PDB file of C-alpha atoms in Angstrom:
ATOM      1  CA  MET A   1      -6.690  34.494  19.948  1.00 43.00           C
ATOM      2  CA  ASN A   2      -7.470  34.404  23.653  1.00 41.00           C
ATOM      3  CA  GLY A   3      -5.919  31.004  24.164  1.00 40.00           C
ATOM      4  CA  ARG A   4      -7.424  29.351  21.130  1.00 40.00           C
ATOM      5  CA  LEU A   5      -5.654  27.680  18.226  1.00 39.00           C
ATOM      6  CA  GLY A   6      -6.211  29.135  14.781  1.00 43.00           C
ATOM      7  CA  ALA A   7      -8.540  27.079  12.585  1.00 40.00           C
ATOM      8  CA  GLN A   8      -6.116  27.023   9.682  1.00 43.00           C
ATOM      9  CA  GLN A   9      -3.296  25.594  11.792  1.00 45.00           C
ATOM     10  CA  TRP A  10      -5.202  22.709  13.292  1.00 41.00           C
ATOM     11  CA  ILE A  11      -6.944  21.825  10.018  1.00 42.00           C
ATOM     12  CA  LYS A  12      -3.514  21.530   8.398  1.00 43.00           C
ATOM     13  CA  THR A  13      -2.418  19.371  11.301  1.00 45.00           C
ATOM     14  CA  VAL A  14      -5.504  17.208  10.843  1.00 44.00           C
ATOM     15  CA  ALA A  15      -4.723  16.698   7.176  1.00 45.00           C
ATOM     16  CA  PHE A  16      -1.162  15.558   7.972  1.00 43.00           C
ATOM     17  CA  PHE A  17      -2.182  13.083  10.646  1.00 45.00           C
ATOM     18  CA  ALA A  18      -5.181  11.789   8.772  1.00 44.00           C
ATOM     19  CA  LEU A  19      -3.287  11.120   5.557  1.00 42.00           C
ATOM     20  CA  MET A  20      -0.734   9.106   7.543  1.00 45.00           C
ATOM     21  CA  TRP A  21      -3.419   7.021   9.322  1.00 41.00           C
ATOM     22  CA  CYS A  22      -5.558   6.657   6.202  1.00 41.00           C
ATOM     23  CA  VAL A  23      -2.937   4.562   4.384  1.00 37.00           C
ATOM     24  CA  LEU A  24      -1.075   2.649   7.104  1.00 38.00           C
ATOM     25  CA  GLY A  25      -2.742  -0.565   8.192  1.00 39.00           C
ATOM     26  CA  LEU A  26      -5.219  -0.874   5.327  1.00 45.00           C
ATOM     27  CA  GLN A  27      -2.838  -2.697   3.016  1.00 38.00           C
ATOM     28  CA  ALA A  28      -0.548  -5.564   3.939  1.00 35.00           C
ATOM     29  CA  CYS A  29       3.195  -5.117   3.505  1.00 37.00           C
ATOM     30  CA  SER A  30       5.914  -7.402   2.216  1.00 39.00           C
ATOM     31  CA  SER A  31       9.488  -7.050   1.103  1.00 39.00           C
ATOM     32  CA  PRO A  32      10.815  -7.874  -2.379  1.00 39.00           C
ATOM     33  CA  MET A  33      12.642 -10.844  -0.846  1.00 41.00           C
ATOM     34  CA  GLN A  34       9.389 -12.121   0.638  1.00 44.00           C
ATOM     35  CA  ASP A  35       7.698 -11.745  -2.722  1.00 46.00           C
ATOM     36  CA  THR A  36      10.471 -13.715  -4.471  1.00 47.00           C
ATOM     37  CA  ARG A  37      10.250 -16.503  -1.915  1.00 48.00           C
ATOM     38  CA  ALA A  38       6.472 -16.594  -2.372  1.00 45.00           C
ATOM     39  CA  ALA A  39       6.889 -16.925  -6.128  1.00 47.00           C
ATOM     40  CA  GLN A  40       9.354 -19.776  -5.605  1.00 50.00           C
ATOM     41  CA  LEU A  41       6.892 -21.460  -3.290  1.00 44.00           C
ATOM     42  CA  ASP A  42       4.159 -21.149  -5.923  1.00 48.00           C
ATOM     43  CA  ALA A  43       6.400 -22.950  -8.404  1.00 47.00           C
ATOM     44  CA  LEU A  44       7.065 -25.837  -6.018  1.00 48.00           C
ATOM     45  CA  THR A  45       3.560 -26.493  -4.723  1.00 47.00           C
ATOM     46  CA  THR A  46       0.243 -27.496  -6.172  1.00 44.00           C
ATOM     47  CA  PRO A  47      -2.032 -24.440  -6.465  1.00 46.00           C
ATOM     48  CA  GLU A  48      -4.918 -24.251  -4.049  1.00 52.00           C
ATOM     49  CA  PRO A  49      -8.387 -23.126  -5.257  1.00 46.00           C
ATOM     50  CA  ASP A  50      -7.672 -19.518  -4.153  1.00 71.00           C
ATOM     51  CA  ALA A  51      -4.071 -19.458  -5.363  1.00 87.00           C
ATOM     52  CA  GLN A  52      -4.866 -16.758  -7.911  1.00 89.00           C
ATOM     53  CA  ARG A  53      -6.067 -14.316  -5.255  1.00 88.00           C
ATOM     54  CA  GLN A  54      -3.174 -15.272  -2.991  1.00 92.00           C
ATOM     55  CA  ARG A  55      -0.657 -14.416  -5.703  1.00 94.00           C
ATOM     56  CA  ALA A  56      -2.456 -11.129  -6.343  1.00 94.00           C
ATOM     57  CA  MET A  57      -2.377 -10.362  -2.628  1.00 93.00           C
ATOM     58  CA  ARG A  58       1.383 -10.833  -2.537  1.00 94.00           C
ATOM     59  CA  ARG A  59       1.875  -8.431  -5.424  1.00 95.00           C
ATOM     60  CA  LEU A  60      -0.415  -5.920  -3.767  1.00 95.00           C
ATOM     61  CA  ALA A  61       1.468  -6.250  -0.482  1.00 95.00           C
ATOM     62  CA  LEU A  62       4.612  -5.290  -2.358  1.00 95.00           C
ATOM     63  CA  ALA A  63       2.753  -2.407  -4.009  1.00 95.00           C
ATOM     64  CA  SER A  64       1.616  -1.184  -0.586  1.00 95.00           C
ATOM     65  CA  ALA A  65       5.162  -1.272   0.737  1.00 96.00           C
ATOM     66  CA  TYR A  66       6.348   0.823  -2.194  1.00 96.00           C
ATOM     67  CA  PHE A  67       3.452   3.234  -1.654  1.00 96.00           C
ATOM     68  CA  GLU A  68       4.309   3.701   2.002  1.00 94.00           C
ATOM     69  CA  GLN A  69       7.886   4.456   0.966  1.00 95.00           C
ATOM     70  CA  ASN A  70       6.611   7.151  -1.394  1.00 94.00           C
ATOM     71  CA  GLN A  71       7.644   5.179  -4.484  1.00 96.00           C
ATOM     72  CA  SER A  72       4.411   5.706  -6.386  1.00 95.00           C
ATOM     73  CA  ASP A  73       5.608   4.517  -9.795  1.00 96.00           C
ATOM     74  CA  ALA A  74       6.764   1.176  -8.419  1.00 96.00           C
ATOM     75  CA  ALA A  75       3.574   0.896  -6.365  1.00 96.00           C
ATOM     76  CA  LEU A  76       1.427   1.490  -9.438  1.00 97.00           C
ATOM     77  CA  GLN A  77       3.360  -1.100 -11.427  1.00 96.00           C
ATOM     78  CA  GLU A  78       2.898  -3.745  -8.730  1.00 96.00           C
ATOM     79  CA  ALA A  79      -0.788  -2.912  -8.224  1.00 96.00           C
ATOM     80  CA  ARG A  80      -1.387  -3.338 -11.941  1.00 97.00           C
ATOM     81  CA  ALA A  81       0.517  -6.614 -11.830  1.00 96.00           C
ATOM     82  CA  ALA A  82      -1.877  -7.755  -9.096  1.00 96.00           C
ATOM     83  CA  LEU A  83      -4.815  -6.941 -11.374  1.00 96.00           C
ATOM     84  CA  GLN A  84      -3.238  -8.888 -14.215  1.00 96.00           C
ATOM     85  CA  ILE A  85      -3.349 -11.896 -11.911  1.00 95.00           C
ATOM     86  CA  ASP A  86      -6.829 -11.179 -10.521  1.00 95.00           C
ATOM     87  CA  ALA A  87      -8.856  -8.532 -12.352  1.00 95.00           C
ATOM     88  CA  THR A  88     -11.607  -8.674  -9.701  1.00 94.00           C
ATOM     89  CA  TYR A  89      -9.403  -7.692  -6.754  1.00 95.00           C
ATOM     90  CA  PRO A  90     -11.017  -4.566  -5.216  1.00 96.00           C
ATOM     91  CA  GLN A  91      -8.091  -3.646  -2.958  1.00 96.00           C
ATOM     92  CA  ALA A  92      -5.833  -3.323  -5.998  1.00 97.00           C
ATOM     93  CA  PHE A  93      -8.146  -0.744  -7.541  1.00 97.00           C
ATOM     94  CA  SER A  94      -8.399   0.979  -4.156  1.00 97.00           C
ATOM     95  CA  LEU A  95      -4.624   1.301  -3.868  1.00 97.00           C
ATOM     96  CA  ILE A  96      -4.432   2.616  -7.425  1.00 97.00           C
ATOM     97  CA  GLY A  97      -6.988   5.205  -6.356  1.00 97.00           C
ATOM     98  CA  LEU A  98      -4.722   6.239  -3.478  1.00 97.00           C
ATOM     99  CA  ILE A  99      -1.777   6.493  -5.856  1.00 97.00           C
ATOM    100  CA  HIS A 100      -3.721   8.744  -8.220  1.00 97.00           C
ATOM    101  CA  GLN A 101      -4.960  10.777  -5.265  1.00 96.00           C
ATOM    102  CA  ARG A 102      -1.383  11.370  -4.140  1.00 96.00           C
ATOM    103  CA  ALA A 103      -0.461  12.345  -7.709  1.00 96.00           C
ATOM    104  CA  ASN A 104      -3.252  14.959  -7.698  1.00 96.00           C
ATOM    105  CA  ALA A 105      -5.194  13.169 -10.425  1.00 97.00           C
ATOM    106  CA  PRO A 106      -8.702  13.187  -8.910  1.00 97.00           C
ATOM    107  CA  ALA A 107     -10.538  11.996 -12.028  1.00 97.00           C
ATOM    108  CA  LEU A 108      -8.377   8.869 -12.271  1.00 97.00           C
ATOM    109  CA  ALA A 109      -8.628   8.333  -8.522  1.00 97.00           C
ATOM    110  CA  GLN A 110     -12.415   8.593  -8.718  1.00 97.00           C
ATOM    111  CA  GLN A 111     -12.578   5.953 -11.444  1.00 97.00           C
ATOM    112  CA  SER A 112     -10.360   3.577  -9.497  1.00 97.00           C
ATOM    113  CA  PHE A 113     -12.285   3.978  -6.246  1.00 97.00           C
ATOM    114  CA  GLU A 114     -15.624   3.482  -8.001  1.00 97.00           C
ATOM    115  CA  GLN A 115     -14.324   0.289  -9.616  1.00 97.00           C
ATOM    116  CA  ALA A 116     -13.047  -0.904  -6.259  1.00 97.00           C
ATOM    117  CA  LEU A 117     -16.376  -0.146  -4.618  1.00 97.00           C
ATOM    118  CA  GLN A 118     -18.276  -2.021  -7.309  1.00 97.00           C
ATOM    119  CA  LEU A 119     -16.099  -5.118  -6.943  1.00 96.00           C
ATOM    120  CA  ALA A 120     -16.123  -4.985  -3.145  1.00 96.00           C
ATOM    121  CA  SER A 121     -19.933  -4.871  -3.196  1.00 95.00           C
ATOM    122  CA  GLN A 122     -20.215  -8.212  -5.002  1.00 93.00           C
ATOM    123  CA  PRO A 123     -21.663 -11.175  -3.047  1.00 88.00           C
ATOM    124  CA  LEU A 124     -18.339 -13.014  -2.844  1.00 83.00           C
ATOM    125  CA  ALA A 125     -16.538 -10.055  -1.252  1.00 88.00           C
ATOM    126  CA  THR A 126     -16.424  -9.771   2.532  1.00 92.00           C
ATOM    127  CA  PRO A 127     -17.847  -6.819   4.515  1.00 95.00           C
ATOM    128  CA  ALA A 128     -14.341  -6.126   5.815  1.00 94.00           C
ATOM    129  CA  ASP A 129     -13.036  -5.836   2.251  1.00 93.00           C
ATOM    130  CA  LEU A 130     -15.853  -3.433   1.452  1.00 96.00           C
ATOM    131  CA  ALA A 131     -15.085  -1.364   4.559  1.00 97.00           C
ATOM    132  CA  GLU A 132     -11.447  -0.903   3.518  1.00 96.00           C
ATOM    133  CA  VAL A 133     -12.533   0.450   0.148  1.00 97.00           C
ATOM    134  CA  GLN A 134     -15.189   2.681   1.730  1.00 97.00           C
ATOM    135  CA  HIS A 135     -12.590   4.108   4.117  1.00 97.00           C
ATOM    136  CA  ASN A 136     -10.179   5.046   1.327  1.00 97.00           C
ATOM    137  CA  TYR A 137     -12.913   6.334  -0.949  1.00 97.00           C
ATOM    138  CA  GLY A 138     -14.492   8.303   1.878  1.00 97.00           C
ATOM    139  CA  TRP A 139     -11.218  10.027   2.693  1.00 96.00           C
ATOM    140  CA  PHE A 140     -10.649  10.832  -0.985  1.00 97.00           C
ATOM    141  CA  LEU A 141     -14.096  12.454  -1.174  1.00 97.00           C
ATOM    142  CA  CYS A 142     -13.374  14.418   2.003  1.00 97.00           C
ATOM    143  CA  GLN A 143     -10.148  15.721   0.487  1.00 95.00           C
ATOM    144  CA  GLN A 144     -12.226  16.911  -2.453  1.00 95.00           C
ATOM    145  CA  ASP A 145     -14.515  18.787  -0.011  1.00 96.00           C
ATOM    146  CA  ARG A 146     -17.400  16.487  -0.935  1.00 97.00           C
ATOM    147  CA  PHE A 147     -18.336  16.125   2.692  1.00 97.00           C
ATOM    148  CA  GLU A 148     -21.779  14.529   2.488  1.00 97.00           C
ATOM    149  CA  PRO A 149     -20.833  11.520   0.310  1.00 97.00           C
ATOM    150  CA  ALA A 150     -17.509  11.253   2.160  1.00 98.00           C
ATOM    151  CA  GLN A 151     -19.248  10.927   5.506  1.00 98.00           C
ATOM    152  CA  ALA A 152     -21.697   8.432   4.016  1.00 98.00           C
ATOM    153  CA  GLN A 153     -18.838   6.161   2.927  1.00 97.00           C
ATOM    154  CA  LEU A 154     -17.026   6.416   6.255  1.00 98.00           C
ATOM    155  CA  THR A 155     -20.235   5.821   8.222  1.00 97.00           C
ATOM    156  CA  GLN A 156     -20.871   2.678   6.205  1.00 97.00           C
ATOM    157  CA  ALA A 157     -17.292   1.532   6.783  1.00 97.00           C
ATOM    158  CA  VAL A 158     -17.586   1.623  10.583  1.00 96.00           C
ATOM    159  CA  SER A 159     -20.752  -0.491  10.398  1.00 96.00           C
ATOM    160  CA  GLN A 160     -19.254  -3.381   8.413  1.00 95.00           C
ATOM    161  CA  ALA A 161     -18.905  -6.694  10.237  1.00 93.00           C
ATOM    162  CA  GLY A 162     -15.403  -8.026  10.743  1.00 93.00           C
ATOM    163  CA  TYR A 163     -13.697  -4.737   9.893  1.00 95.00           C
ATOM    164  CA  ARG A 164     -10.584  -4.374  12.049  1.00 93.00           C
ATOM    165  CA  GLN A 165      -9.853  -0.699  11.405  1.00 93.00           C
ATOM    166  CA  VAL A 166     -13.071   0.730  12.825  1.00 96.00           C
ATOM    167  CA  GLY A 167     -11.224   3.141  15.113  1.00 95.00           C
ATOM    168  CA  LYS A 168      -9.290   4.534  12.174  1.00 95.00           C
ATOM    169  CA  SER A 169     -12.470   5.122  10.185  1.00 97.00           C
ATOM    170  CA  TRP A 170     -14.137   6.847  13.148  1.00 97.00           C
ATOM    171  CA  MET A 171     -11.081   9.084  13.320  1.00 97.00           C
ATOM    172  CA  ALA A 172     -11.253   9.876   9.594  1.00 97.00           C
ATOM    173  CA  LEU A 173     -14.972  10.580   9.924  1.00 98.00           C
ATOM    174  CA  GLY A 174     -14.258  13.027  12.744  1.00 97.00           C
ATOM    175  CA  VAL A 175     -11.633  14.780  10.631  1.00 97.00           C
ATOM    176  CA  CYS A 176     -14.076  15.079   7.745  1.00 97.00           C
ATOM    177  CA  GLN A 177     -16.749  16.458  10.050  1.00 98.00           C
ATOM    178  CA  LEU A 178     -14.287  19.047  11.336  1.00 96.00           C
ATOM    179  CA  ARG A 179     -13.524  20.111   7.798  1.00 96.00           C
ATOM    180  CA  ALA A 180     -17.259  20.492   7.228  1.00 97.00           C
ATOM    181  CA  GLY A 181     -17.569  22.652  10.356  1.00 96.00           C
ATOM    182  CA  GLN A 182     -19.539  20.012  12.277  1.00 97.00           C
ATOM    183  CA  LYS A 183     -17.718  20.150  15.608  1.00 96.00           C
ATOM    184  CA  THR A 184     -20.403  18.417  17.670  1.00 96.00           C
ATOM    185  CA  GLN A 185     -20.535  15.444  15.326  1.00 97.00           C
ATOM    186  CA  ALA A 186     -16.741  15.390  15.130  1.00 97.00           C
ATOM    187  CA  ARG A 187     -16.448  15.151  18.907  1.00 97.00           C
ATOM    188  CA  ARG A 188     -18.726  12.097  18.906  1.00 97.00           C
ATOM    189  CA  SER A 189     -16.635  10.447  16.195  1.00 98.00           C
ATOM    190  CA  PHE A 190     -13.351  11.147  17.989  1.00 97.00           C
ATOM    191  CA  ASP A 191     -14.831   9.790  21.224  1.00 97.00           C
ATOM    192  CA  ALA A 192     -15.813   6.611  19.359  1.00 97.00           C
ATOM    193  CA  ALA A 193     -12.302   6.332  17.919  1.00 97.00           C
ATOM    194  CA  LEU A 194     -10.713   6.688  21.365  1.00 96.00           C
ATOM    195  CA  ALA A 195     -13.088   4.120  22.858  1.00 96.00           C
ATOM    196  CA  LEU A 196     -11.649   1.595  20.409  1.00 96.00           C
ATOM    197  CA  GLU A 197      -8.079   2.914  20.273  1.00 95.00           C
ATOM    198  CA  PRO A 198      -7.224   4.909  23.423  1.00 94.00           C
ATOM    199  CA  ALA A 199      -3.773   5.737  22.024  1.00 92.00           C
ATOM    200  CA  ASN A 200      -5.082   7.149  18.732  1.00 94.00           C
ATOM    201  CA  PRO A 201      -3.013  10.352  18.485  1.00 95.00           C
ATOM    202  CA  VAL A 202      -5.240  12.143  15.977  1.00 95.00           C
ATOM    203  CA  ALA A 203      -8.460  11.664  17.916  1.00 96.00           C
ATOM    204  CA  ARG A 204      -6.822  12.553  21.238  1.00 96.00           C
ATOM    205  CA  TYR A 205      -5.177  15.688  19.847  1.00 97.00           C
ATOM    206  CA  GLN A 206      -8.313  16.914  18.125  1.00 97.00           C
ATOM    207  CA  LEU A 207     -10.502  16.372  21.174  1.00 97.00           C
ATOM    208  CA  ALA A 208      -8.017  18.461  23.153  1.00 97.00           C
ATOM    209  CA  VAL A 209      -8.180  21.163  20.486  1.00 96.00           C
ATOM    210  CA  LEU A 210     -11.976  21.208  20.687  1.00 96.00           C
ATOM    211  CA  ASP A 211     -11.851  21.521  24.480  1.00 96.00           C
ATOM    212  CA  TRP A 212      -9.277  24.322  24.185  1.00 95.00           C
ATOM    213  CA  GLN A 213     -11.436  26.172  21.696  1.00 93.00           C
ATOM    214  CA  ASN A 214     -14.374  25.810  24.084  1.00 94.00           C
ATOM    215  CA  GLY A 215     -12.310  27.470  26.807  1.00 93.00           C
ATOM    216  CA  ASP A 216     -11.902  24.313  28.920  1.00 96.00           C
ATOM    217  CA  ALA A 217      -8.114  24.212  29.294  1.00 96.00           C
ATOM    218  CA  GLN A 218      -8.195  21.764  32.192  1.00 96.00           C
ATOM    219  CA  ARG A 219     -10.215  19.177  30.317  1.00 97.00           C
ATOM    220  CA  ALA A 220      -8.025  19.671  27.253  1.00 97.00           C
ATOM    221  CA  GLN A 221      -4.907  19.042  29.324  1.00 97.00           C
ATOM    222  CA  VAL A 222      -6.327  15.823  30.773  1.00 96.00           C
ATOM    223  CA  THR A 223      -7.107  14.594  27.263  1.00 96.00           C
ATOM    224  CA  LEU A 224      -3.718  15.589  25.855  1.00 97.00           C
ATOM    225  CA  SER A 225      -1.341  14.595  28.643  1.00 96.00           C
ATOM    226  CA  SER A 226      -1.093  10.900  27.781  1.00 95.00           C
ATOM    227  CA  LEU A 227      -0.277  11.740  24.170  1.00 97.00           C
ATOM    228  CA  ASN A 228       2.533  14.104  25.128  1.00 96.00           C
ATOM    229  CA  SER A 229       3.918  11.461  27.474  1.00 95.00           C
ATOM    230  CA  SER A 230       4.107   8.896  24.661  1.00 95.00           C
ATOM    231  CA  PRO A 231       6.399   8.360  21.652  1.00 95.00           C
ATOM    232  CA  GLN A 232       3.527   9.611  19.463  1.00 95.00           C
ATOM    233  CA  ALA A 233       3.858  13.168  20.766  1.00 96.00           C
ATOM    234  CA  SER A 234       4.228  15.661  17.919  1.00 96.00           C
ATOM    235  CA  ALA A 235       5.380  19.239  17.641  1.00 96.00           C
ATOM    236  CA  GLU A 236       1.711  20.226  17.350  1.00 96.00           C
ATOM    237  CA  SER A 237       0.610  18.323  20.446  1.00 97.00           C
ATOM    238  CA  LEU A 238       3.518  19.632  22.520  1.00 97.00           C
ATOM    239  CA  TRP A 239       2.834  23.197  21.408  1.00 96.00           C
ATOM    240  CA  LEU A 240      -0.799  22.826  22.405  1.00 96.00           C
ATOM    241  CA  GLY A 241       0.366  21.434  25.746  1.00 97.00           C
ATOM    242  CA  ILE A 242       2.505  24.534  26.267  1.00 96.00           C
ATOM    243  CA  GLN A 243      -0.471  26.777  25.529  1.00 95.00           C
ATOM    244  CA  LEU A 244      -2.504  24.864  28.093  1.00 96.00           C
ATOM    245  CA  THR A 245       0.132  25.149  30.808  1.00 96.00           C
ATOM    246  CA  ARG A 246       0.259  28.904  30.239  1.00 94.00           C
ATOM    247  CA  ALA A 247      -3.514  29.141  30.586  1.00 94.00           C
ATOM    248  CA  LEU A 248      -3.433  27.020  33.746  1.00 96.00           C
ATOM    249  CA  ALA A 249      -0.427  28.865  35.259  1.00 96.00           C
ATOM    250  CA  GLN A 250       1.823  25.796  35.459  1.00 96.00           C
ATOM    251  CA  PRO A 251       5.332  27.165  34.816  1.00 95.00           C
ATOM    252  CA  GLN A 252       7.187  23.999  35.784  1.00 96.00           C
ATOM    253  CA  GLU A 253       5.143  21.837  33.408  1.00 96.00           C
ATOM    254  CA  GLN A 254       5.486  24.505  30.748  1.00 95.00           C
ATOM    255  CA  ARG A 255       9.275  24.358  30.997  1.00 96.00           C
ATOM    256  CA  ARG A 256       9.228  20.573  30.804  1.00 97.00           C
ATOM    257  CA  LEU A 257       7.122  20.559  27.641  1.00 97.00           C
ATOM    258  CA  ALA A 258       9.215  23.336  26.138  1.00 96.00           C
ATOM    259  CA  GLN A 259      12.352  21.296  26.719  1.00 96.00           C
ATOM    260  CA  GLN A 260      10.690  18.255  25.156  1.00 97.00           C
ATOM    261  CA  LEU A 261       9.658  20.295  22.113  1.00 96.00           C
ATOM    262  CA  ASN A 262      13.149  21.701  21.626  1.00 96.00           C
ATOM    263  CA  GLN A 263      14.817  18.327  22.019  1.00 96.00           C
ATOM    264  CA  SER A 264      12.425  16.306  19.850  1.00 96.00           C
ATOM    265  CA  PHE A 265      11.513  18.869  17.181  1.00 97.00           C
ATOM    266  CA  PRO A 266      14.227  21.549  17.219  1.00 96.00           C
ATOM    267  CA  ASN A 267      13.578  22.687  13.631  1.00 95.00           C
ATOM    268  CA  SER A 268       9.797  22.829  13.816  1.00 95.00           C
ATOM    269  CA  THR A 269       7.783  26.006  13.381  1.00 94.00           C
ATOM    270  CA  GLN A 270       6.485  25.431  16.904  1.00 94.00           C
ATOM    271  CA  ALA A 271      10.010  25.447  18.342  1.00 94.00           C
ATOM    272  CA  LEU A 272      10.714  28.657  16.459  1.00 94.00           C
ATOM    273  CA  ALA A 273       7.539  30.238  17.814  1.00 92.00           C
ATOM    274  CA  LEU A 274       8.546  29.171  21.308  1.00 93.00           C
ATOM    275  CA  ALA A 275      11.997  30.730  20.912  1.00 92.00           C
ATOM    276  CA  GLN A 276      10.438  33.975  19.714  1.00 89.00           C
ATOM    277  CA  GLY A 277       7.800  33.971  22.442  1.00 86.00           C
ATOM    278  CA  LYS A 278       4.976  34.017  19.903  1.00 81.00           C
ATOM    279  CA  PHE A 279       2.367  32.399  22.070  1.00 80.00           C
ATOM    280  CA  GLN A 280      -1.120  32.221  20.632  1.00 70.00           C
ATOM    281  CA  ASP A 281      -2.736  33.850  23.633  1.00 53.00           C
ATOM    282  CA  GLN A 282      -0.956  37.120  22.869  1.00 39.00           C
TER     283      GLN A 282
END
């Protein structure tokens, strides 16, 4: 492909990274032991005015932990328990939407996200709460190839006051724009994500891919090098780094990255391609 990555490969890579970043950080986590101690504390103290929401938050934190461990049934049970405590809790509906999305039940996910969005838009909800729901809903819509409403939700999320995951939503917006074939807009979104989170591996990798596709191997290498020198390096980023060193005639750096790929990801498809000499510039 004359030194360029195939579109199918990097879109699949995008989907993997984005799904990981879409969930982590948006929901608080707790352990079952922490939840038990919290329940004991509730029994020993006089409830505060917001005790109902606090109890619901603890159940949802447990649900989020189960979700991150791929235990969807337990996560769904705990999220529903949170709603039994507080039926107006938007993040509980949002997590249920994520659970249904993972289970490939888009109609149920849609209903849950819409309910979450409605509750998060009420006057008593905070803009940051609304942004979390918009982020999750926007990514769901993007996964359904509904790019225009997906980008609208993600664009609104990054504009909400007090939202602490703005970099993540810029990254998700860039991914969605890539999927829609909007490379110029995606570059702007990834740049915005990196301005807020310089170590964001998805944004850094995808900017390097865009530079590589534009034939600027040197710029791509500058963008990618810090990622491949960090614990967040992936088989995909190392493989791209190897392609760049070949294009830039840097055999010593190529050998170093090849060794890193083989040591860190020996069973990856990229390591197999390296062993077979199936470079993408051939």
